[in-house]
Coordinates of C-alpha atoms in Angstrom, one line a residue:
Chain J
X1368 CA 0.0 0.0 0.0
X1369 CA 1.4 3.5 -1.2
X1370 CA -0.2 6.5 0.6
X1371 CA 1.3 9.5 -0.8
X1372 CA 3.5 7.3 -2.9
X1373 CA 5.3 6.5 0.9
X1374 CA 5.3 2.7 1.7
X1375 CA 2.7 2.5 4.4
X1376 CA -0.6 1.1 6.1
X1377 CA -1.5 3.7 8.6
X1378 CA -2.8 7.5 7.6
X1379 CA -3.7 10.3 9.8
X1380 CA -6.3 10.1 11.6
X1381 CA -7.8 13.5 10.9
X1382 CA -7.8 12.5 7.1
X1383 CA -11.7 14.4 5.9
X1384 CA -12.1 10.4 4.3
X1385 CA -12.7 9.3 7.6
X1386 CA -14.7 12.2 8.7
X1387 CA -16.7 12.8 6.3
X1388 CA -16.3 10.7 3.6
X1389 CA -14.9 13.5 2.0
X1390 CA -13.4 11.5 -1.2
X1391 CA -13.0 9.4 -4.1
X1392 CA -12.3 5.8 -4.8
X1393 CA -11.6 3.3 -8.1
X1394 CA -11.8 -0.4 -8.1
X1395 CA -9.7 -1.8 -10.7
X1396 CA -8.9 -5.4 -11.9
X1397 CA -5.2 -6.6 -12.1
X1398 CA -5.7 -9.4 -14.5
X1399 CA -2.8 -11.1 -16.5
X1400 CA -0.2 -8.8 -15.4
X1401 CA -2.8 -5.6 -17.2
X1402 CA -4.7 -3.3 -14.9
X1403 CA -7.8 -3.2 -16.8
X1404 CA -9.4 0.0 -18.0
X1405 CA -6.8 1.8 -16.5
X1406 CA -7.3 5.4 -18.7
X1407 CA -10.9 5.1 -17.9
X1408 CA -10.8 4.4 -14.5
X1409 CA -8.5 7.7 -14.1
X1410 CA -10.5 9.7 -16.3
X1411 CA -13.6 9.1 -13.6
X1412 CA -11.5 9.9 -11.0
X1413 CA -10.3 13.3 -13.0
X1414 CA -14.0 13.8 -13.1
X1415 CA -15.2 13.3 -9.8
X1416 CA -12.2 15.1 -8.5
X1417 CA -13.8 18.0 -10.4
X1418 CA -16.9 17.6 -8.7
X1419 CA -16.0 17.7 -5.4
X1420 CA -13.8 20.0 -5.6
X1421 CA -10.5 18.4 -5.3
X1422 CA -6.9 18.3 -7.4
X1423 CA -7.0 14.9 -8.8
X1424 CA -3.2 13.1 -8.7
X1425 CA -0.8 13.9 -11.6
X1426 CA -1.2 11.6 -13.4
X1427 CA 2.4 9.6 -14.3
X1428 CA 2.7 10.2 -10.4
X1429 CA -0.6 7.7 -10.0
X1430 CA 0.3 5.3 -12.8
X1431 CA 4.1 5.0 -11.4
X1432 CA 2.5 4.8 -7.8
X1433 CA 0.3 1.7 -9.3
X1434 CA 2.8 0.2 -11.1
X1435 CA 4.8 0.2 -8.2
X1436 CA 2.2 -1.3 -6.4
X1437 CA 1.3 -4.1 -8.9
X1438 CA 4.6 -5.1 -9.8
X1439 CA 5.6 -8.7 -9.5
X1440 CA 1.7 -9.6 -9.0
X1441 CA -0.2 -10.8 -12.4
X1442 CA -3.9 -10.6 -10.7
X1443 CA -5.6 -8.8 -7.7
X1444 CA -7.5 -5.9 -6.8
X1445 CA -6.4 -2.6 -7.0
X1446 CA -8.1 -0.1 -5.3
X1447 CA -7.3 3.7 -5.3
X1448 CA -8.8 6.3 -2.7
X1449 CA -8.5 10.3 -3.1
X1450 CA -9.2 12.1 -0.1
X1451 CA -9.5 16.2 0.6
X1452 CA -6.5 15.3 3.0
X1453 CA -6.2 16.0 7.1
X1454 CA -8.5 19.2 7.6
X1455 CA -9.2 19.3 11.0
X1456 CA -12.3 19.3 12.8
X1457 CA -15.5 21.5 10.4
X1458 CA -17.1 20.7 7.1
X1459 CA -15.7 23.8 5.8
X1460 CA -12.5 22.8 3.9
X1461 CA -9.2 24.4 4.8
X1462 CA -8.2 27.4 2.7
X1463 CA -4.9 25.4 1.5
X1464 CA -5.9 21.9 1.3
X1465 CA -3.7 18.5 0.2
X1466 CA -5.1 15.8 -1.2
X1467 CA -4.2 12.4 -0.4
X1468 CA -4.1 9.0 -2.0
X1469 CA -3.8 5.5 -1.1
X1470 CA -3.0 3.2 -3.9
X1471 CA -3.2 -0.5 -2.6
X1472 CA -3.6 -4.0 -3.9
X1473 CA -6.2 -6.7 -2.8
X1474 CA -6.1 -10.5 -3.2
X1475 CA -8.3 -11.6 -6.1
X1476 CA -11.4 -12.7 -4.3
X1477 CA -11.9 -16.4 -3.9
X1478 CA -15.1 -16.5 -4.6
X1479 CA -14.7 -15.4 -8.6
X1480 CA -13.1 -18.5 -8.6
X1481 CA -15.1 -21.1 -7.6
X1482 CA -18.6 -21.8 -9.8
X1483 CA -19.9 -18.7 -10.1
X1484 CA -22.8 -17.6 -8.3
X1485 CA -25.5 -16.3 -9.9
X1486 CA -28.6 -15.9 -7.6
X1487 CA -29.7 -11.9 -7.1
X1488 CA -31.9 -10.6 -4.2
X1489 CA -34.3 -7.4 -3.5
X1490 CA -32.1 -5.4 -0.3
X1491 CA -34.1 -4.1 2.1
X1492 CA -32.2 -0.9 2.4
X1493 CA -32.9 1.9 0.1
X1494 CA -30.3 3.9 -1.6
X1495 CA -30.2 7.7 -0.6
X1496 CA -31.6 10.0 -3.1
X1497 CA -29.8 13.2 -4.2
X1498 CA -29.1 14.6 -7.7
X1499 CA -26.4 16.4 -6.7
X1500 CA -23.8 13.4 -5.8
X1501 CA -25.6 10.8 -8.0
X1502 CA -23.4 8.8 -10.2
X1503 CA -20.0 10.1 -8.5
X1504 CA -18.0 7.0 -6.8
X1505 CA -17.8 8.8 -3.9
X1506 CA -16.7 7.4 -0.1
X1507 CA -19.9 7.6 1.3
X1508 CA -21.1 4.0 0.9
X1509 CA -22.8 3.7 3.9
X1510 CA -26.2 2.1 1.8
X1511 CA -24.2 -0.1 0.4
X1512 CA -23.1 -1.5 3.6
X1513 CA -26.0 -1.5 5.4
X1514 CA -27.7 -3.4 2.2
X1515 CA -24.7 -6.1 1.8
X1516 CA -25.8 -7.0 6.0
X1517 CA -28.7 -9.2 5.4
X1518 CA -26.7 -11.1 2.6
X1519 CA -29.2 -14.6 2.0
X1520 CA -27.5 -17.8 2.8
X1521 CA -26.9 -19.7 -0.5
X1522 CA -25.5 -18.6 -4.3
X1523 CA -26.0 -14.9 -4.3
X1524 CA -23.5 -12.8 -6.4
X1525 CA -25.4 -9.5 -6.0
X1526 CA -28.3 -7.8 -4.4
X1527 CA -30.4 -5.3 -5.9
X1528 CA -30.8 -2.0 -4.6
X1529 CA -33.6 0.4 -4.8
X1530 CA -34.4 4.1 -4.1
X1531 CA -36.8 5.5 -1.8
X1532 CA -39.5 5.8 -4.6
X1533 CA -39.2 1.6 -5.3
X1534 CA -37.3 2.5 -8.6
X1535 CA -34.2 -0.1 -9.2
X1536 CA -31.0 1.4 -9.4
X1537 CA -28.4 -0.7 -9.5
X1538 CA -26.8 -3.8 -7.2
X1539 CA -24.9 -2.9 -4.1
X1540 CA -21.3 -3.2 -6.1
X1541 CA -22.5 -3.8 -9.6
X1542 CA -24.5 -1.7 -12.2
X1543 CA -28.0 -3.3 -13.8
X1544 CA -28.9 -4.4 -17.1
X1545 CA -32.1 -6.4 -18.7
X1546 CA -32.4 -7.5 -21.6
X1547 CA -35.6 -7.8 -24.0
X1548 CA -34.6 -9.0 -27.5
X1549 CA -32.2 -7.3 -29.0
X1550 CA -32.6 -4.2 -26.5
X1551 CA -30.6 -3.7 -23.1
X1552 CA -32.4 -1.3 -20.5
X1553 CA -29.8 0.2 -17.4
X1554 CA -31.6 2.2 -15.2
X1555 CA -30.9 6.1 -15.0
X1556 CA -28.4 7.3 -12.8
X1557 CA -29.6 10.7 -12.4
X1558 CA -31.0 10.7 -8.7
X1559 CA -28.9 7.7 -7.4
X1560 CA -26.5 5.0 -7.9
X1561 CA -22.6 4.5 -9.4
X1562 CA -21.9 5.3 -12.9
X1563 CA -20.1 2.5 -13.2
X1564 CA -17.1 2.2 -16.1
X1565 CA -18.2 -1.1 -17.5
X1566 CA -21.8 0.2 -17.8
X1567 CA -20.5 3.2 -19.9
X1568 CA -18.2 0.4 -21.4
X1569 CA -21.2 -1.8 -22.5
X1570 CA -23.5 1.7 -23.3
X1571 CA -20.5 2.7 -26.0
X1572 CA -20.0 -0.5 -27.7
X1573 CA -23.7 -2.2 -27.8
X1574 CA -24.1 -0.8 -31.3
X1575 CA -20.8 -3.1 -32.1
X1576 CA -23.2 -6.5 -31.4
X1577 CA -26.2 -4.7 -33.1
X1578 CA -27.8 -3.9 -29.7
X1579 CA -29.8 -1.0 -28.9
X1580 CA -29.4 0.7 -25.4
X1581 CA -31.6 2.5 -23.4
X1582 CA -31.3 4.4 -20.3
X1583 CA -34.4 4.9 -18.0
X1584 CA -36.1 4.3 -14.6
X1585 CA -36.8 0.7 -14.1
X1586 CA -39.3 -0.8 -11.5
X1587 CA -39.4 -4.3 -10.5
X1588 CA -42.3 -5.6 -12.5
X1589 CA -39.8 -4.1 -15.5
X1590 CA -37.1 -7.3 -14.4
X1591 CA -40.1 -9.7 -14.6
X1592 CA -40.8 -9.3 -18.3
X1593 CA -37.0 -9.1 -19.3
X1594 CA -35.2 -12.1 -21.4
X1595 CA -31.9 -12.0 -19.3
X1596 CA -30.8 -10.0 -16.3
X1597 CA -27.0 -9.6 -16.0
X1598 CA -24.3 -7.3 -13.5
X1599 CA -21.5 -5.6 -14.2
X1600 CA -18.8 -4.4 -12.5
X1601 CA -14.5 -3.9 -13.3
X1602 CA -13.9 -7.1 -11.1
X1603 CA -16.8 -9.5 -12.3
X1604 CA -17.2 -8.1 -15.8
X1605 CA -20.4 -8.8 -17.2
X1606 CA -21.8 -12.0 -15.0
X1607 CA -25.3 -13.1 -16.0
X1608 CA -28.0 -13.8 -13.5
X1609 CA -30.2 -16.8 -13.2
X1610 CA -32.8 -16.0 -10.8
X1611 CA -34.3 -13.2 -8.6
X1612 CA -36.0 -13.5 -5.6
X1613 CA -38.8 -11.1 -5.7
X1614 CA -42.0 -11.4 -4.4
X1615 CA -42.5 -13.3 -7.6
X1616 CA -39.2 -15.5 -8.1
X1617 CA -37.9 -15.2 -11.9
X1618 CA -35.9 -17.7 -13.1
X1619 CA -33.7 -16.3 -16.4
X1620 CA -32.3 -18.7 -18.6
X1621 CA -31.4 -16.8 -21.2
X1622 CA -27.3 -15.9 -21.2
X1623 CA -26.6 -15.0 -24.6
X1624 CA -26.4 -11.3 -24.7
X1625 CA -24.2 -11.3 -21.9
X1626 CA -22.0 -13.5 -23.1
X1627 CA -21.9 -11.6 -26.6
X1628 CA -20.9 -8.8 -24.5
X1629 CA -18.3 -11.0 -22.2
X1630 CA -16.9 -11.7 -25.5
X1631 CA -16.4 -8.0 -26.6
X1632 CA -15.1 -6.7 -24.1
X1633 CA -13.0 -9.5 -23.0
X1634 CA -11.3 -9.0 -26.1
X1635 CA -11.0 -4.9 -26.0
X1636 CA -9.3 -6.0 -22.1
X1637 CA -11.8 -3.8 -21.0
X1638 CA -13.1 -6.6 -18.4
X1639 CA -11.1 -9.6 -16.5
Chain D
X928 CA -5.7 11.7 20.3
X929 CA -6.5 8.3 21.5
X930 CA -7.3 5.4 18.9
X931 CA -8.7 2.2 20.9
X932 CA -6.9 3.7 24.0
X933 CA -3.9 4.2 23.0
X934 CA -2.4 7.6 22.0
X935 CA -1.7 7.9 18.4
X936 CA -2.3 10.2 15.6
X937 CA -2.5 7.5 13.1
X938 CA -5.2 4.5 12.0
X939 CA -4.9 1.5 9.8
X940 CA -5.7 2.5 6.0
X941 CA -8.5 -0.1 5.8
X942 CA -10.5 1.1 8.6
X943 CA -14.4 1.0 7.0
X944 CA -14.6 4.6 8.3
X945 CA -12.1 5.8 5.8
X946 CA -13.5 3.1 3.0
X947 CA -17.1 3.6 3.2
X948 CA -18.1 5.9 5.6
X949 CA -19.1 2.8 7.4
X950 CA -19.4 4.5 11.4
X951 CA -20.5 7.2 13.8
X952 CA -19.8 10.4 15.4
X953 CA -20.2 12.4 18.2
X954 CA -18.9 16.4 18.7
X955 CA -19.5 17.8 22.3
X956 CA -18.3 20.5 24.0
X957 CA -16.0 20.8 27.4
X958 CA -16.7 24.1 28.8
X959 CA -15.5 25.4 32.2
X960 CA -13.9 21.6 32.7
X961 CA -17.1 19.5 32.5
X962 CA -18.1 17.7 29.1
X963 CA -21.8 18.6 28.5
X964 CA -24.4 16.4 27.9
X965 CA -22.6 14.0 27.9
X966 CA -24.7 10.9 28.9
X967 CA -27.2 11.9 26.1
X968 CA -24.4 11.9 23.6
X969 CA -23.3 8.6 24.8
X970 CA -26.8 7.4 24.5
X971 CA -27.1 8.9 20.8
X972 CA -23.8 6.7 20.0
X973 CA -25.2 3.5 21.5
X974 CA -29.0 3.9 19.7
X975 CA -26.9 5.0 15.7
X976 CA -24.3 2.1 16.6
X977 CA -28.0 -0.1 17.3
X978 CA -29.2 0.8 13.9
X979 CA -25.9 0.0 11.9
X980 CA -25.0 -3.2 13.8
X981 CA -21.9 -1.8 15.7
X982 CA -21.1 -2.5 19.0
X983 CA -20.9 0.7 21.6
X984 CA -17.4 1.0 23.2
X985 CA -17.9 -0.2 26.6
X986 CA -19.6 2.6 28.5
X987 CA -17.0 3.1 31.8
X988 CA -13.7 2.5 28.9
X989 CA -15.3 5.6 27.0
X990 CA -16.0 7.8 29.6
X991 CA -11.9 6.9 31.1
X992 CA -10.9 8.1 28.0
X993 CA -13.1 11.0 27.3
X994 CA -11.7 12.0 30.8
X995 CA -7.9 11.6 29.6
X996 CA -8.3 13.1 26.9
X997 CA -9.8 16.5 28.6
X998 CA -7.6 16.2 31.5
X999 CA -6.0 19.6 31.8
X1000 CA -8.3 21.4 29.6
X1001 CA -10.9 23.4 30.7
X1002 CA -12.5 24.2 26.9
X1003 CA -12.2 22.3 23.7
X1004 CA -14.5 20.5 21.2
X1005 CA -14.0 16.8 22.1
X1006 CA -15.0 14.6 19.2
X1007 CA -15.8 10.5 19.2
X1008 CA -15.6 8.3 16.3
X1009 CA -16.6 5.0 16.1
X1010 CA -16.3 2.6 13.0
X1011 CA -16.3 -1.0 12.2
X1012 CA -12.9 -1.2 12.3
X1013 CA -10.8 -2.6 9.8
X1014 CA -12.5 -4.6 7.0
X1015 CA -10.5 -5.1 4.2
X1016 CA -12.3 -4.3 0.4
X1017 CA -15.9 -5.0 0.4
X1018 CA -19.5 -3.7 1.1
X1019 CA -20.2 -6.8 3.7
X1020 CA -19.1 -6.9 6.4
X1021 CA -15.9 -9.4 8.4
X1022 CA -17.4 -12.3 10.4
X1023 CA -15.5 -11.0 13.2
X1024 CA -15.8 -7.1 13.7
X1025 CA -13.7 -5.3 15.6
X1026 CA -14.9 -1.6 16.1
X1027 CA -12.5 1.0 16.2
X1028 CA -13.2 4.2 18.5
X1029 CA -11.5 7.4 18.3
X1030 CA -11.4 9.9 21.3
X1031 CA -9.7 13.5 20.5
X1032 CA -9.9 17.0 21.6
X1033 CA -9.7 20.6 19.5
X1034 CA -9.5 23.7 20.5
X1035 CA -12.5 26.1 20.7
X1036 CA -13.2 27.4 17.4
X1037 CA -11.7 31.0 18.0
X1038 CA -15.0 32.5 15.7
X1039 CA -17.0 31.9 19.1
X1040 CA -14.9 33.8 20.9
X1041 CA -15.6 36.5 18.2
X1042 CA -18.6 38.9 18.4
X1043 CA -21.4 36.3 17.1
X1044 CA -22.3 35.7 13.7
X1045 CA -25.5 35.9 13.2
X1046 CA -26.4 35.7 9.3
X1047 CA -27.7 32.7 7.6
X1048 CA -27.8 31.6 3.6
X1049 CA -29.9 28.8 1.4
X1050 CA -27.2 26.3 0.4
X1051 CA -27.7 25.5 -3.0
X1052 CA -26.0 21.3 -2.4
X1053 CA -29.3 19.6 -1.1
X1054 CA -29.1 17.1 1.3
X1055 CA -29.9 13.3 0.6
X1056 CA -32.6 11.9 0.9
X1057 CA -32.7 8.0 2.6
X1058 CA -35.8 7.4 5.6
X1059 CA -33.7 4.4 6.6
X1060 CA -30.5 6.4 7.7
X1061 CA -32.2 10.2 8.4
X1062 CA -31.7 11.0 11.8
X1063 CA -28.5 9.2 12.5
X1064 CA -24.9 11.0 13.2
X1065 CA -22.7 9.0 10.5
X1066 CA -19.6 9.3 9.0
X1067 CA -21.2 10.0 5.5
X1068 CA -21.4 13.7 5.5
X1069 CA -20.2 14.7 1.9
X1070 CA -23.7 16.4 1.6
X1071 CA -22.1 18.3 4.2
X1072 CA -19.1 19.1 2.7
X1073 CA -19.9 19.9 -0.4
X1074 CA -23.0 22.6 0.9
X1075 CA -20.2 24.3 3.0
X1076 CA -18.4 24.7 -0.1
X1077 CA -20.0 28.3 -1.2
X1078 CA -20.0 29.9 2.3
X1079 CA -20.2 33.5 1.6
X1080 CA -18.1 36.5 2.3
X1081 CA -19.4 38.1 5.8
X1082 CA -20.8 37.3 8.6
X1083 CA -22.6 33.7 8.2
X1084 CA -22.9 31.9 11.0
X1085 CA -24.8 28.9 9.1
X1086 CA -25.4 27.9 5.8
X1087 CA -29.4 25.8 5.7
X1088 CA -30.0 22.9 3.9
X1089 CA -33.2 21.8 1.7
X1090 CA -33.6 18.0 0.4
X1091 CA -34.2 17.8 -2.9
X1092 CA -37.7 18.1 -2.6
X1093 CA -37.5 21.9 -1.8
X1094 CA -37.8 21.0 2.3
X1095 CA -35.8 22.8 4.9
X1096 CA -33.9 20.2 6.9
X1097 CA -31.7 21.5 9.0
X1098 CA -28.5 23.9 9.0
X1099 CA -24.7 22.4 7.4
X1100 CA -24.0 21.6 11.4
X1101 CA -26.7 22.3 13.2
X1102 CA -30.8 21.8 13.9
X1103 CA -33.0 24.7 12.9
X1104 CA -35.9 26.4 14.6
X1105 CA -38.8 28.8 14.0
X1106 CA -40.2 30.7 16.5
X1107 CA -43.9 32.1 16.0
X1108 CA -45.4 33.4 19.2
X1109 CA -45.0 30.8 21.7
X1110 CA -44.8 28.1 19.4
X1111 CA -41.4 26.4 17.7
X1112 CA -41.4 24.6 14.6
X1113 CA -39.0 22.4 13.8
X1114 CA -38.5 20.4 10.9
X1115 CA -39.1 16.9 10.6
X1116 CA -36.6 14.5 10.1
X1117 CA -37.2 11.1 9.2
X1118 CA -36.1 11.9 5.3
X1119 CA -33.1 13.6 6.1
X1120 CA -31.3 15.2 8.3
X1121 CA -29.1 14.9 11.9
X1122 CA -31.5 14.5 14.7
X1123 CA -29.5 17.1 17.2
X1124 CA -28.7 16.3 21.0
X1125 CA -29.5 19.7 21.2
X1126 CA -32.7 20.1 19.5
X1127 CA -34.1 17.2 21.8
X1128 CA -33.4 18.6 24.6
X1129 CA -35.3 22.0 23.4
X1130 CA -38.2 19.9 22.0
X1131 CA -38.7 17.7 25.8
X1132 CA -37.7 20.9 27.6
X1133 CA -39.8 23.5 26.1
X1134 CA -43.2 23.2 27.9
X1135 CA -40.9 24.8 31.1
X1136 CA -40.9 27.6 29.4
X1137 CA -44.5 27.5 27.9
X1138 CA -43.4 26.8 24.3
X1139 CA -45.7 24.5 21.8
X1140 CA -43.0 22.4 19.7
X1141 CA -44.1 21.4 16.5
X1142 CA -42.3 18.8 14.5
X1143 CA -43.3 19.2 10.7
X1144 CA -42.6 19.6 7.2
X1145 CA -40.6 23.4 6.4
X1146 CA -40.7 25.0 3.0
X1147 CA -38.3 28.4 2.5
X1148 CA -42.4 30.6 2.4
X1149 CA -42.4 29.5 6.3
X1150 CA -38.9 31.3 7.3
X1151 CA -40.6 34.4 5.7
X1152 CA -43.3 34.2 8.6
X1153 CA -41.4 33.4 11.6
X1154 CA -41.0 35.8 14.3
X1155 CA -37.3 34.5 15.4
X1156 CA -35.2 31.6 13.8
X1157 CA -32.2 29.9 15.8
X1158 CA -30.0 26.9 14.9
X1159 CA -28.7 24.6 17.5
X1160 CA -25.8 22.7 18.2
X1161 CA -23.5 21.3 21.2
X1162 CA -21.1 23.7 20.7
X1163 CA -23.0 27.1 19.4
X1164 CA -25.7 26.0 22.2
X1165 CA -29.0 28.3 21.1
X1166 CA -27.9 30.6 18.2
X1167 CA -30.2 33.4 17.1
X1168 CA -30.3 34.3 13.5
X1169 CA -30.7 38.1 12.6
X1170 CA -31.0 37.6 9.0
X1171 CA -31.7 35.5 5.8
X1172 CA -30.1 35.6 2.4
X1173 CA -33.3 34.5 0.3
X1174 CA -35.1 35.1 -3.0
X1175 CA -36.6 37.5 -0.5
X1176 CA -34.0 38.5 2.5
X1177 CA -35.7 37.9 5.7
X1178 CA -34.5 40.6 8.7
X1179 CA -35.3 38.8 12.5
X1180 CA -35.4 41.6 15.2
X1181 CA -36.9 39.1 18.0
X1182 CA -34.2 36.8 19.4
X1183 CA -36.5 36.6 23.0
X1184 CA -37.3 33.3 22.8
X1185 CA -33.8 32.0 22.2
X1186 CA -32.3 34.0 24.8
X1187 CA -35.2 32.3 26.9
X1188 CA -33.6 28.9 25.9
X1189 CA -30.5 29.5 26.2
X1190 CA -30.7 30.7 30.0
X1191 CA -32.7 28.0 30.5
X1192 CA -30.1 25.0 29.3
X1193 CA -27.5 26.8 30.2
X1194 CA -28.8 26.2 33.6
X1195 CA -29.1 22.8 33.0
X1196 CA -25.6 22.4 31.6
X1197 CA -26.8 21.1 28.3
X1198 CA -25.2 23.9 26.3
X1199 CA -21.9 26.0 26.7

């Protein structure tokens, strides 16, 4: 782990990331010695930096820092966190303030080993609802915490989250897509949720596998009628889901589409 | 500082607080040697750490190190985090949790010392909206953050916050009142919003004084009628506001009924 590009595993304490959440974060996958997505990834980070406010890394400092970080590893995950830096005790941020990053590297997960799982569930907890942050992958995750605690017993990969208003957004760690024909439906990020970069990955190239994409609220009686119901993320790429509990269980068999897309952007190393 | 009872400065990296928000806090004031409020703050920690499945520190270990960490002071800001401890990458939760509490001390903010501010502004960053986390004091505060952001030039002492449905909630750091005869009006918050140590203690304690409290729904038209507005916190106590930057800038001449609260828990050592 790099903090600051210094060897280390402990930060101040009065970091604003621990007060407030007051940052940024990536998830990356190292897979065959690559870190996937890597421009992308930084380009969000550029962008949410902008947001909030804060003076994203240079940018051969970060990709030195996480080369330094992967080297002599061919797979894991890498995670990078930007905070607004120790500022003391307030909300109102210091007048000179230093950003601080943490560059580290996480075993590949075990799990994304074994068979894969492929059940999905409803959480109870609803995601916040604000405009303003929606779509940033920002630090304050407490939702998807409190919506990964009552994880099922049994082959889940994902749970589905929804807003206050019952609208699906997205999984606690994943983004959402169904498919109906030859059409994939996400839902809109404008409210809530992660804009995630394999989402915009799949939006850009659906055209490529003749697919049309659209981006709208979805309910829950809109995953009943679709074909195929997959997840994506930067660590489990597309992954196809087989069955929802809902108050109606739905049972998809269909894979194809996400497989076409598995395919694609396995091949543009845009996914593990 | 003291991290888990030992004086440091510095925390593990992967502390959930830092990653996700995932914990509590609590800000409290030590004025003339004694830490105010004290068992109600300790009794907000314990219901928040209820409600996101964290154990409390140890009640007589907390208070031993509240106490060391005041010892020789006789005014500060004394400030308690709690997370879930380290946790590795992940939304879910480790089997085995191991909270980590944080127990420091800052100085008095100089500004109180200052003639008081007493102007208030609409923040334009609106504040989330989530029924299943409104109330609580947790570490996700970027709402916060970012609404603090515009402060203006002059003398502001608070900056108010609507959700995104055009509601008043609540100040950046502090609980917000209207005054209209003897009645207060207070906004609800079980959509958004901090539910103040201070604001309870003016909502159970009013009726001494011969005050109605109501606890309701606030638009922006309502601070246009109110005879006298205040914000409250533990360390600005009872704060009368004198005037609002709004489509329509609001004067406030009456600051009686405040000054009527603030003797009163003043008395009862609730506020500095």
């Amino acid at each position: 782990m790099l903090i600051d590009g210094f060897e280390s595993s402990r930060l101040d304490a009065d970091d604003r990331g621990l007060a407030y959440g007051d940052g940024l974060f990536e998830t990356l996958a190292l897979s065959e010695g690559r870190v996937l997505a890597l421009d992308r990834h930084l380009e969000r980070l550029a962008r949410g930096a902008e947001r909030l406010g804060l003076a994203p890394p240079p940018d051969p400092v970060l990709r030195e820092e996480i080369d330094s970080v992967c080297r002599g590893h061919t797979r894991g995950v890498l995670k990078i966190i930007l905070t607004r830096g120790s500022g003391g005790r307030g909300y109102r941020w210091p007048n000179v303030q230093r950003e601080r990053r943490i560059v580290s590297l996480y075993e590949w997960p075990r799990a994304l080993d074994a068979p894969p799982q492929r059940g999905a569930f409803l959480c109870r907890h609803p995601l916040s609802i604000n405009p303003a942050i929606a779509g940033i992958k920002h630090l304050n995750r407490l939702d998807q915490v409190l919506a990964s605690r009552a994880w099922p017993q049994g082959d889940y990969v994902e749970g589905l989250m929804l807003d206050g208003d019952g609208h699906v957004i997205e999984g606690t760690r994943s983004n959402l897509f169904l498919v109906l024909g030859r059409r994939l439906i996400t839902p809109c990020l404008e409210r809530a949720g992660v804009a995630g970069i394999v989402r915009a990955a799949v939006i850009e190239r659906a055209a490529r596998l003749r697919l049309e994409v659209i981006v709208k609220s979805v309910l829950v009686e809109d995953l009943l009628v679709a074909d195929e119901l997959f997840v994506t993320n930067s660590i489990i790429g597309v992954h196809s889901i087989d069955r929802l509990d809902a108050d109606r269980p739905m049972i998809y068999r269909a894979h194809a589409v996400a497989e076409e897309l598995v395919q694609l952007l396995r091949h543009d190393e845009l996914i593990p």
